[in-house]
Amino acid sequence: MSQHAQVKRKRTRTLDAAPQAMGVASGVSPGMPQGMFLDNDADPVIGEMLARQSALLQGNLIDTHFSDEPAPRALPQSTLGFHSFTDARDDTEQDDDLIFVKEQPVGGPSSSSAVALDQPQFDHHYTAKKFKKQRTISLPQLPYAKLLYEARGTVPHRQNDDDLLHLSGSSTKTIDGNRAVTLNVVRSVSPLTSQDHAPVLKRMAAAPKISKLVPSRKKKKKFFQTDKEGHYVFQQNDVFCNNRFIVKELLGQGTFGKVVQCVDTAPPVSPHVSDFQPFEDPFAESFEDSHFDLDYGHSQSNDSQPRLVAVKIIRAVDRYREAAKTELRVLKAIIENDSTGQYQCLLLRECFDYKNHICLVTDLFGKSVYDFMCNNGCPRFPGSHVQAISKQLIRSVCFLHDLGIIHTDLKPENVLLCDESYVGKPLSPQTYSSLSPRRKSACGGERRFLTNPEVKLIDFGSAVFHNEFHPAIISTRHYRAPEIVLGLGWSFPCDIWSIGCVLVELVTGESLYPIHENLEHMAMMQRFNGRPFPPKIVENMFYKADRKLGNMSPDLNSTVIKHFDRDTLALQWPERNKKGEIITKERSMKRILTSCDRLDKYILQKVRQDYGDWLTINWDLSPEDNWALLESKYDEQVLDREVFLFWYWFLDLCKKMFEFDPTKRITAREAIGHEWFNYGILDEGIASFGKV
Ligand SMILES: Nc1ncnc2c1ncn2[C@@H]1O[C@H](COP(=O)(O)OP(=O)(O)OP(=O)(O)O)[C@@H](O)[C@H]1O
């Protein structure tokens, strides 16, 4: 991965159919928003995109010849089409821009080849009947915004007041859990042979021949060094593990260790999940370097090709080695329950202990969503990509929650792109000149649109099983939920809050909470939510703190509790001295009062940059009444009903994710079924999809 002109910052935690083809294309043109923010001269782009989308969507249409469902056709559109799921057969002519799409898992037997190329292949065990009926989709959605998740497991995602704290959680439990770990780690580093990983294959094809990769041993060089903090010392062309891995690039460095891109010169050949074999527990005894010898006898063959992989090399420090065991247990649970990676979680391929460093071998993916944003002339993602990424994230987190796992560190840095390729569009001189020098040099004067918004969720280093020890403070500050800040105890809902922060960041291109301390964080939360913390949770905070219940962060009293009035239960912000004078710094005041607004207003202000000033929502009115109001105020030429609906429902989802009270916050499973995912939007994200 080229680091050229890339900017790295670190935030740590703690479709062959003709355009007029049936279905979407025919449906889109009449009622489509006309060139909302696609260039006027981009008609060929739109045509091509519609054709592609048509094919994509046809891959998801129910095969009418074999289905006992009514044929896909136009739906009537009562009151804006909201919740209308009435008999489509009578009203075909009324609204032919709507098609009836019923989702089914892509990659299944009835999927078109166009879709199959873009989707992971997997043997699903769903039947069509199990699928929820989708509302009509009048605009194309990207495939990754269309996959459904079949709920599994019985772990309740909703946090009860009673289990807010995991009061009895103890560190012993996790350590015991770790001691008991029997690693059943897969040996195959196989996915690179599958079409799902075309981007990585592409990269590999570009890689130099193996003979050129193996560093010469002539010069005396010390291999695989560890520094005094237990970190592996990155050296390009370093080799380890009996010369099997050749280090090529430093991908990332974190608290737990370093992640390096390596050429695996002797990858296991077997590409099949069924060939995965148990591997000895590397923790049962310490593996000496010289003892490390993988036995690949059965599967090694001459045609095994070197592959690029990512290796996370954990610090050679007991504390981090112990923590890595939890990461391994989580990774094990993931691969045991989703061996093909259909739920977008990083899959562990191998694990070994080398010179006291636990090494986790995983598939290699592209840069993070965060890095892509940092290097983009306009860091905002188009709505269609926000939706596609959101759906993958939510589905992924729902899967984890069903397994009883809380990720706890969801952030754009931990969401990797499967394919880094993009379509660049020149920025206007005005926009370009407004950029920082850093961004100017990084973006090359372009706004970049991914050609494929498929992502993978990584970093399970802080993940926690729901019934095990919960540290007092988790998550990277910007994505930290209020219940963590207030010391209430936390569970699955904290991940949902973090996802909310990520979604807003994708839409606006900026971190929602760019803060570093508790008071400002709490003041901002109130400002964005447009209301104070509910008295119930402030009371809870006092109750738990007074009785010293649960794990409390050492500075909870001094940085959180003292800022609340015990009588009114209100947050005392801005801060005042005894004389009643405001002592909060002006900069902080400005940051909160001028940069923050109620969340919907804050987001719409950014979104209007693409769609115009008409896009406003009155939350006291129903969507129907909102639309009627807009029609009465604006010329219909400027209005776009689809755009309105898309953002209306997006904001509705955000509101539910940013619910202060974790017991009332939307769960991942509920979010999957949210109305927003029934809407599509025609934008640059759709236009760039599949282009290389
Ligand atoms: N499989 C992978 N493919 C490509 N890059 C990766 C991969 N895994 C990790 N990285 C890169 O390495 C960085 C650090 O990885 P990871 O978050 O797992 O480590 P960490 O030590 O837990 O970091 P932190 O302390 O910041 O959470 C990631 O942000 C990403 O840029």
XYZ file of C-alpha atoms and ligand atoms in Angstrom, residues 8 10 12-13 251-257 259 310 312 346 362-366 409 411 413-414 416 458-459, ligand 1:
58
model
C -1.956 9.167 9.105
C -3.994 8.381 15.307
C -6.445 5.688 20.242
C -8.897 4.102 22.522
C 0.164 -1.096 8.506
C -0.526 0.199 11.950
C 0.689 0.489 15.444
C -1.498 0.386 18.490
C -1.445 -0.157 22.185
C -1.356 -3.893 21.720
C 1.379 -4.170 19.164
C 0.295 -4.782 12.393
C -1.628 -8.942 7.658
C -0.709 -8.465 14.150
C -12.002 -9.875 10.120
C -5.411 -12.378 8.995
C -6.468 -11.487 5.466
C -5.030 -8.262 4.179
C -7.421 -5.432 3.487
C -7.090 -1.862 2.338
C -13.991 0.286 20.037
C -14.536 3.888 14.981
C -10.038 3.507 12.014
C -11.360 0.043 12.739
C -11.214 -1.289 6.642
C -11.340 -5.162 12.671
C -9.660 -4.814 16.028
N -6.104 -7.104 8.192
C -5.619 -5.880 8.010
N -5.386 -5.413 6.753
C -4.880 -4.147 6.573
N -4.594 -3.291 7.596
C -4.803 -3.707 8.864
C -5.324 -5.014 9.138
N -5.436 -5.142 10.484
C -5.008 -3.979 11.011
N -4.631 -3.110 10.066
C -4.117 -1.730 10.270
O -3.455 -1.689 11.511
C -4.080 -0.743 12.397
C -4.015 -1.256 13.806
O -4.708 -2.497 13.890
P -5.552 -2.868 15.190
O -6.568 -1.802 15.420
O -6.051 -4.274 15.070
O -4.382 -2.806 16.273
P -4.421 -2.252 17.760
O -3.083 -2.508 18.298
O -5.557 -2.863 18.476
O -4.648 -0.702 17.536
P -5.379 0.309 18.546
O -4.616 0.285 19.803
O -5.294 1.625 17.799
O -6.787 -0.149 18.699
C -5.484 -0.566 11.839
O -6.034 0.703 12.116
C -5.277 -0.755 10.333
O -4.863 0.458 9.732
